Short mmCIF file of C-alpha atoms in Angstrom, two decimals:
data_model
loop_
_atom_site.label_atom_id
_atom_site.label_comp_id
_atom_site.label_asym_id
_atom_site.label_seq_id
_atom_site.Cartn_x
_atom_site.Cartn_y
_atom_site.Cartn_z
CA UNK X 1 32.35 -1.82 -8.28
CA UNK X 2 28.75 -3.10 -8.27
CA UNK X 3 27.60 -0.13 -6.38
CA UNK X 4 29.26 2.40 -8.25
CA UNK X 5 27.62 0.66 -11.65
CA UNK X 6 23.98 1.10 -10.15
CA UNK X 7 24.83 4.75 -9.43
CA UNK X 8 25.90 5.54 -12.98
CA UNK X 9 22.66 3.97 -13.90
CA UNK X 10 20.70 5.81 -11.78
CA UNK X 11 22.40 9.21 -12.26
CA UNK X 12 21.81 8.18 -15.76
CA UNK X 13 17.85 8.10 -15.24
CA UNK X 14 17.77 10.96 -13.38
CA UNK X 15 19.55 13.69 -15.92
CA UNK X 16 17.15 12.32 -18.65
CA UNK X 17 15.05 15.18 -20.22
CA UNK X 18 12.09 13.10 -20.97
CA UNK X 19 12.40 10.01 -18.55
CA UNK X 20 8.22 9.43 -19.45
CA UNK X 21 9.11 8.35 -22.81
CA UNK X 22 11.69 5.84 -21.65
CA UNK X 23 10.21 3.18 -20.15
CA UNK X 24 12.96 0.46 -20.33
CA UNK X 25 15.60 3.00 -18.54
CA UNK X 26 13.09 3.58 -15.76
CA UNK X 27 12.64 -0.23 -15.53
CA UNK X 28 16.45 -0.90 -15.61
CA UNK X 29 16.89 1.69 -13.12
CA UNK X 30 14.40 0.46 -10.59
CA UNK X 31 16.31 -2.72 -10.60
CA UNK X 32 19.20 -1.25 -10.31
CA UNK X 33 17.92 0.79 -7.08
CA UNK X 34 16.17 -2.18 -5.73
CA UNK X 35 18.93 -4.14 -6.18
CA UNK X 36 21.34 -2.21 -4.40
CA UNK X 37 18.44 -1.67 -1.61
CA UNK X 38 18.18 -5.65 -0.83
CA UNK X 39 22.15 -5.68 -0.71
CA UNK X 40 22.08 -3.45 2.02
CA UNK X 41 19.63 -5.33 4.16
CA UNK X 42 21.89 -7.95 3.18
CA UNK X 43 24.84 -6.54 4.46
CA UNK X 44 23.38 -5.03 7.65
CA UNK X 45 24.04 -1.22 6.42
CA UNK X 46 22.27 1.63 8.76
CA UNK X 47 18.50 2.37 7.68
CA UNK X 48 19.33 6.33 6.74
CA UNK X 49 21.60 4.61 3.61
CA UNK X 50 18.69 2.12 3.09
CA UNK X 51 16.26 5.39 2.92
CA UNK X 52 18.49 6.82 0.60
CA UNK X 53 17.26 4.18 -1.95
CA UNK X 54 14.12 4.56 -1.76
CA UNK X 55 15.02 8.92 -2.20
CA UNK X 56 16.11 7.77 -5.51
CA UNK X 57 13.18 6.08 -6.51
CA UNK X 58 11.00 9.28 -5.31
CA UNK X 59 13.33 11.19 -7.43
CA UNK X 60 12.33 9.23 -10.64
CA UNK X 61 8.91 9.08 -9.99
CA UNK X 62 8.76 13.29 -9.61
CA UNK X 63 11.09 13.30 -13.05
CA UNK X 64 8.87 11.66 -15.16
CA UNK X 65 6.44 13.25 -17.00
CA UNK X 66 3.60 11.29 -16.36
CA UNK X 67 3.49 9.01 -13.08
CA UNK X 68 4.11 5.50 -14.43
CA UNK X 69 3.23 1.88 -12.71
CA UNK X 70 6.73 1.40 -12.28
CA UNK X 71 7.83 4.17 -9.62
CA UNK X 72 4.56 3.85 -7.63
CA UNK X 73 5.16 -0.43 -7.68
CA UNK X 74 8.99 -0.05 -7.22
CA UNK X 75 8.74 2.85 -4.31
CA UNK X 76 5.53 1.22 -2.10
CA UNK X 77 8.00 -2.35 -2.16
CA UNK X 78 10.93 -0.37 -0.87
CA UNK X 79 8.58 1.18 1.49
CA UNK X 80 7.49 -1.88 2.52
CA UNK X 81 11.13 -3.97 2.75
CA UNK X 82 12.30 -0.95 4.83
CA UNK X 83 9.15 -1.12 7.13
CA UNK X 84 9.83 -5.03 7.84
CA UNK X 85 13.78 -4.03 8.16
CA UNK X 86 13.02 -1.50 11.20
CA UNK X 87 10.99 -4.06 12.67
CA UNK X 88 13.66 -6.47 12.40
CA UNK X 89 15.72 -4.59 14.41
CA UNK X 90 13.42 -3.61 17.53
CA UNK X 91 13.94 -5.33 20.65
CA UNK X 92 12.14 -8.80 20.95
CA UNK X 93 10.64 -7.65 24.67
CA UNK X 94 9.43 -4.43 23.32
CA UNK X 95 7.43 -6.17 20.06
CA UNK X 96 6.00 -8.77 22.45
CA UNK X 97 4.48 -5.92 24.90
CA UNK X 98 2.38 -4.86 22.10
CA UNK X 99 4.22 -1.28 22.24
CA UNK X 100 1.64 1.08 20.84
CA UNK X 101 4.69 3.05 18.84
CA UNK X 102 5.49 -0.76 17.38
CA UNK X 103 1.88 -1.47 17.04
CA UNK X 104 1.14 1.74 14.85
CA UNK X 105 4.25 0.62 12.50
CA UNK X 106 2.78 -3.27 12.13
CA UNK X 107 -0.66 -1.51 11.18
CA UNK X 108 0.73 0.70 8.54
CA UNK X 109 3.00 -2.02 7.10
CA UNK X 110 -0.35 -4.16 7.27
CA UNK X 111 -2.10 -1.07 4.65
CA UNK X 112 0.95 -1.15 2.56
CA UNK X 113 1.08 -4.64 1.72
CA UNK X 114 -3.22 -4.68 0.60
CA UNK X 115 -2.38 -1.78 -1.12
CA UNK X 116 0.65 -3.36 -3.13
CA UNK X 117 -1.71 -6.68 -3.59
CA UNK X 118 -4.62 -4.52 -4.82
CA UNK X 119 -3.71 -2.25 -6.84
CA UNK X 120 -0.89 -3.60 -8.76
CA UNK X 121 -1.01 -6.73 -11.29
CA UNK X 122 0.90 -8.34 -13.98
CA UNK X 123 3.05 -11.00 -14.59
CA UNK X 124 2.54 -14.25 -12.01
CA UNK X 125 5.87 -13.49 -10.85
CA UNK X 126 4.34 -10.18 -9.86
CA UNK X 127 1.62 -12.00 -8.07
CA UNK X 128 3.74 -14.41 -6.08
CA UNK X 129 6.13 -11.47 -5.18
CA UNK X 130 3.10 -9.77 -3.49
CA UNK X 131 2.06 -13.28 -1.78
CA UNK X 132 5.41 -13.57 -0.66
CA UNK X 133 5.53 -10.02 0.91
CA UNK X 134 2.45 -10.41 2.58
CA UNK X 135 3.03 -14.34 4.33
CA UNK X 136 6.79 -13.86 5.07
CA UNK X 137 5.03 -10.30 7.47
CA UNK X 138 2.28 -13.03 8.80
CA UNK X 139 5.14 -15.19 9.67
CA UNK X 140 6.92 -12.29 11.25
CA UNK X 141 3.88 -11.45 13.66
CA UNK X 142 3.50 -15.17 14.51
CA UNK X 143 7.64 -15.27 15.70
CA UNK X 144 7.30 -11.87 17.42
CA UNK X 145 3.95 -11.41 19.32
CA UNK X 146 1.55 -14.37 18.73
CA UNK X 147 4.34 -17.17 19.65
CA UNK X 148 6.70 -16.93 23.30
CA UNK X 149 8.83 -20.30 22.02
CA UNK X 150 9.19 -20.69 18.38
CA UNK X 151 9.23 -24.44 17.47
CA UNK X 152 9.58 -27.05 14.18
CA UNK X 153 5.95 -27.44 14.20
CA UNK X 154 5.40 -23.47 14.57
CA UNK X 155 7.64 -22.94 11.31
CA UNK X 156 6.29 -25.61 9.34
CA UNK X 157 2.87 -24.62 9.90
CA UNK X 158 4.61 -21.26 8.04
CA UNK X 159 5.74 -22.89 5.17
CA UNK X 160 2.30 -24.82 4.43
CA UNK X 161 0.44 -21.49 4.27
CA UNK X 162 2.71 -20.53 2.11
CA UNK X 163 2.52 -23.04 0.14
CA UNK X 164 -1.21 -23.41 -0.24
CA UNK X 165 -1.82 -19.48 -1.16
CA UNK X 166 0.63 -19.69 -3.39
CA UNK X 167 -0.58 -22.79 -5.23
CA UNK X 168 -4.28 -21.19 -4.98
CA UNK X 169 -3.65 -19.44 -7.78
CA UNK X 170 -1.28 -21.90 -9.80
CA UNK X 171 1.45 -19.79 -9.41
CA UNK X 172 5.04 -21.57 -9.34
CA UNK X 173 6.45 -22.03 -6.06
CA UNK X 174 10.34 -21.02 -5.46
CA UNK X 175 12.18 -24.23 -4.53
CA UNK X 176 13.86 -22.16 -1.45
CA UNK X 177 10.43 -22.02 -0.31
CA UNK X 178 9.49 -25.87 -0.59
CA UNK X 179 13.63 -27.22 0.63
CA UNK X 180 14.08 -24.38 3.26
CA UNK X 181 12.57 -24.03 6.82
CA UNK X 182 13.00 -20.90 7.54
CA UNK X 183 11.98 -18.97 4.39
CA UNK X 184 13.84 -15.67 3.90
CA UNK X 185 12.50 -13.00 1.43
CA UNK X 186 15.30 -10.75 1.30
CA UNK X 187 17.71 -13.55 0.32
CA UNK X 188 15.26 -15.12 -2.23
CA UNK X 189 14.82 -11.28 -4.10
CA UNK X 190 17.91 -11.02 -4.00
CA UNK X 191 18.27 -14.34 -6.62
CA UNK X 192 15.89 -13.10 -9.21
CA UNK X 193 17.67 -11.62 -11.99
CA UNK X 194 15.03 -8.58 -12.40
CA UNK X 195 12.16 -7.02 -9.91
CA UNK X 196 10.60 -4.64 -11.79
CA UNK X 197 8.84 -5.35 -14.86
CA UNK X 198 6.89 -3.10 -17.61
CA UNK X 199 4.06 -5.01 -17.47
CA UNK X 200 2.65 -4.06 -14.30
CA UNK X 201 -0.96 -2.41 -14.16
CA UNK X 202 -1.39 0.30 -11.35
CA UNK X 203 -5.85 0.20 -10.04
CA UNK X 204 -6.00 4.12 -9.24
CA UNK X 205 -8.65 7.20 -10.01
CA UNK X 206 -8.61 10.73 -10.83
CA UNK X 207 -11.73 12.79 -8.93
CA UNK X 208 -12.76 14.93 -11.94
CA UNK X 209 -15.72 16.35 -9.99
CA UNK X 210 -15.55 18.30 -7.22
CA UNK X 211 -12.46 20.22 -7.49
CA UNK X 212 -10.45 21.31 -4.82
CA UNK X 213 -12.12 24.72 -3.14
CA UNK X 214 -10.62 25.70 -0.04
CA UNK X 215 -12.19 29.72 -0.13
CA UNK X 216 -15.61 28.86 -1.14
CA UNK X 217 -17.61 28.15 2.01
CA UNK X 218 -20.67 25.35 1.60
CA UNK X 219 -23.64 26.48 4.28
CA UNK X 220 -26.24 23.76 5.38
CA UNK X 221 -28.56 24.04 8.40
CA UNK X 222 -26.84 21.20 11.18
CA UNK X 223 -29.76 18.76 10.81
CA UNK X 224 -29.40 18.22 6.93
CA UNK X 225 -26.93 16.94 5.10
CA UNK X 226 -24.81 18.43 1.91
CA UNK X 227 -24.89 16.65 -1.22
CA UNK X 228 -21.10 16.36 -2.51
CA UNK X 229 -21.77 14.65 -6.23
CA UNK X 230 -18.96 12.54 -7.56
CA UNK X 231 -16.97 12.15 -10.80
CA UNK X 232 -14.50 10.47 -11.20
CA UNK X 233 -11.89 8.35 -14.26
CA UNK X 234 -11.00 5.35 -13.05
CA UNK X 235 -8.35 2.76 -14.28
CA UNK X 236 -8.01 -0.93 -13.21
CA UNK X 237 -11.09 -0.61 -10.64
CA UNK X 238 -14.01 -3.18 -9.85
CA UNK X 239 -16.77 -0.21 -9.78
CA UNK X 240 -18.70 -2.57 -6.90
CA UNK X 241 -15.36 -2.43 -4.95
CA UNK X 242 -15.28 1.64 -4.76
CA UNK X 243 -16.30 3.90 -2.25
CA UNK X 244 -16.08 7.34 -1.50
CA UNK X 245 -13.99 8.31 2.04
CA UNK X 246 -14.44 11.48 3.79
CA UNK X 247 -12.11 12.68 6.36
CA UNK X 248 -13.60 15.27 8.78
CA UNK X 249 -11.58 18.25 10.99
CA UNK X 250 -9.92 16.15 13.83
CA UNK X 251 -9.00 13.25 11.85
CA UNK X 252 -12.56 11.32 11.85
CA UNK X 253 -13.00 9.62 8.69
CA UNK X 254 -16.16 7.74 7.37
CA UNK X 255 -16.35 5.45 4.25
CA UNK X 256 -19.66 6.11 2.35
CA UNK X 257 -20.87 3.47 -0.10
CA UNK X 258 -23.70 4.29 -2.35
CA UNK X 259 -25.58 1.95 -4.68
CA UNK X 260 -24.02 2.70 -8.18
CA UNK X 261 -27.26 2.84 -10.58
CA UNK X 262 -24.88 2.31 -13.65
CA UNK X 263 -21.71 0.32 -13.10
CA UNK X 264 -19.77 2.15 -15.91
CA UNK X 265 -15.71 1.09 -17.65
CA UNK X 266 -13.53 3.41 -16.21
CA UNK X 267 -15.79 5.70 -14.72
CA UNK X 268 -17.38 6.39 -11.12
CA UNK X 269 -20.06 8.74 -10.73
CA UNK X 270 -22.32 8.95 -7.59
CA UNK X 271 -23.50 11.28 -4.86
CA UNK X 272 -22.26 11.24 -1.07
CA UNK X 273 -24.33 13.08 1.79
CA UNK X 274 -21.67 14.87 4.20
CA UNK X 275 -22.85 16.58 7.71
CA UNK X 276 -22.28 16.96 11.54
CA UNK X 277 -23.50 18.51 14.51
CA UNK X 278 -22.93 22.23 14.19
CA UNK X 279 -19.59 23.68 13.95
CA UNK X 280 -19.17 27.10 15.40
CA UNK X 281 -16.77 27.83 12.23
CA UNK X 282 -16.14 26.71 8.84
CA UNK X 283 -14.13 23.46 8.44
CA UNK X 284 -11.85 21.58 5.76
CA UNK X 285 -12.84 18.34 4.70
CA UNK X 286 -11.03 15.54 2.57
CA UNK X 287 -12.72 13.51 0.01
CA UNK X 288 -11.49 10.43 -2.15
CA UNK X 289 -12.10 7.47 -3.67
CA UNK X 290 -11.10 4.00 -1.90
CA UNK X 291 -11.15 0.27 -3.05
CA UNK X 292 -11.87 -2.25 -0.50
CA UNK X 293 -9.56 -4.98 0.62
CA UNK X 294 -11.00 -7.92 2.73
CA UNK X 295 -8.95 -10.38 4.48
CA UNK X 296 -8.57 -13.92 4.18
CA UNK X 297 -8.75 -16.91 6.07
CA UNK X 298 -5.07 -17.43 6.47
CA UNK X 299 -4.90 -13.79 7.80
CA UNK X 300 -7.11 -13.66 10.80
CA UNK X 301 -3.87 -12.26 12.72
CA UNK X 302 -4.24 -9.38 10.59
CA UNK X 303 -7.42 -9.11 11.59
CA UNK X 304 -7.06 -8.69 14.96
CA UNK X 305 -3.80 -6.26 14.66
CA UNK X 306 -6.40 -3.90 12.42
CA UNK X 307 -9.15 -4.22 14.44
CA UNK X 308 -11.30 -4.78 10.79
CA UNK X 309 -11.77 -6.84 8.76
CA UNK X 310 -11.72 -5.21 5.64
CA UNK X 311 -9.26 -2.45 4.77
CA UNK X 312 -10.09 0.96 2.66
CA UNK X 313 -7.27 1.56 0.40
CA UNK X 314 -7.07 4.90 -0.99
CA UNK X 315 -6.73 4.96 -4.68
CA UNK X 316 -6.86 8.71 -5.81
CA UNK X 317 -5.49 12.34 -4.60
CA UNK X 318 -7.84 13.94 -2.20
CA UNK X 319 -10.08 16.86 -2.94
CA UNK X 320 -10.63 19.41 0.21
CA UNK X 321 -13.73 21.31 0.45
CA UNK X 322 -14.98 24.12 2.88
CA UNK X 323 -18.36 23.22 4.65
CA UNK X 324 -20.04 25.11 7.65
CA UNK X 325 -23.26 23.05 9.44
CA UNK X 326 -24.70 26.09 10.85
CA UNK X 327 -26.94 25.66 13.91
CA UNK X 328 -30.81 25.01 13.39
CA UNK X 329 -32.68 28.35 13.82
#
């Protein structure tokens, strides 16, 4: 009965002609979809019903008119909750060989969870949420590849980070996480009477200037560089925290951060030097704007799984230019 209920709700949602105006029905959906979501994890159900969830929640972001903070915060958390349920479920021996197919995963979930700290804020209950995500993963990496026996002293140590970030920023701390052990995250959501709430705030940008030009073909001799200039609306955004990433033919990528002469409200505007060794053809490259996330103390196992210690998050749709270094004559 409970699942048919959520359906009606979010069949509901999705036949609306103008779910943009409605933001209550898209919040009471999401919690309707998230809800049902964190009762299948409860109930052990296969991941392709799990993924089905988070279809839904694609389907209401693509509905709606204009793209609000809801459906990007609601569909990166079931992103993320279906990430850490996979990894649940792989063998013990094969997460404690450091498989590189497991490793990739843990690295990706690792992106997801600065991105869903960064760039989303509201409510404190919003803020622990996001602590909880993140510390109840650390504790995860600690029980499956940092830690052969798992002892008291192992999970307590848990529960006092936990504790501590949490109280760092005087946000209130669950009672299941002060009386329990063995904190579990999908059993504590799965208490709170809503998940989603309308006063979430989404940090993102729109690159105004260049647009995308995949015909048009950009010449420079090899040994200089091409001047790509920058303009951008921004919403959300510490100006000194942006940076422009390019992404080059074969997948290299290179984070360029300019001094901003004017640090400007909800505006970036700035000038990035592109270039290479000379390319026998024209290529296709990928520019956007990025936010920087560094980690903390508490996360130095984060550290090492990235490699970094600071993490580009990617904060805007990427333009794609044409550009040719041509060899020096």
């Amino acid at each position: 009965a409970v699942v048919s209920t959520q359906s009606t709700g979010v069949h509901k949602i999705l036949k609306s002609s103008d779910v943009s105006t409605d933001i209550d029905s898209i919040t009471s959906s999401l919690n309707l979809i998230l809800k049902q979501f964190l009762s299948l994890c409860k109930s052990g159900a296969h991941i392709a019903a799990m993924t089905k969830t988070l279809e839904n929640i694609e389907k209401i972001q693509k509905c709606s008119a204009r793209v609000h903070p809801q459906t990007k915060y609601a569909s990166l958390l079931v992103k993320i909750l279906l990430q850490l349920f996979k990894l649940r479920n792989l063998d013990r021996k094969r997460m404690a060989n450091g498989h590189q197919r497991v490793m990739t995963k843990v690295r990706d979930i690792v992106y997801d969870l600065c991105l869903f700290q960064v760039c989303f804020k509201g409510s404190d209950q919003i803020l622990l949420l996001a602590k909880l995500l993140k510390f109840y993963f650390i504790q995860f990496l600690y029980e499956h590849i940092a830690v052969k026996v798992i002892t008291e002293k192992d999970i307590s140590l848990y529960r006092e980070d936990i504790l501590k970030f949490c109280s760092d920023s005087n946000l209130a701390v669950p009672t299941q996480i002060q009386e329990e052990r063995h904190f579990n995250l999908l059993t504590y959501l799965n208490t709170q009477e809503y998940l989603v709430s309308p006063d979430i705030t989404h940090s993102r940008a729109t690159i105004l200037s260049p647009q995308s030009n995949t015909e048009r073909i950009n010449e420079f001799p090899s040994h200089l560089s091409y001047a790509v200039e920058i303009e951008a609306e921004t919403s959300h955004t510490e100006p000194q925290n942006l940076a422009v990433k390019v992404r080059y033919p074969g997948f290299r990528e290179v984070v360029c951060q300019p001094v901003l002469q004017d640090l400007l409200q909800d505006y970036y505007q700035n000038t990035v030097f592109v270039g290479g060794v000379s390319w026998s053809d024209p290529g296709l490259i990928e520019v956007s704007l990025v936010t920087d996330y560094g980690f903390e103390e508490h996360e130095q196992c984060l550290v090492e799984l990235y490699g970094v210690e600071k993490v580009w998050l990617e904060i805007s749709e990427s333009v794609q230019l044409k550009i040719h270094p041509r060899p020096s004559k």
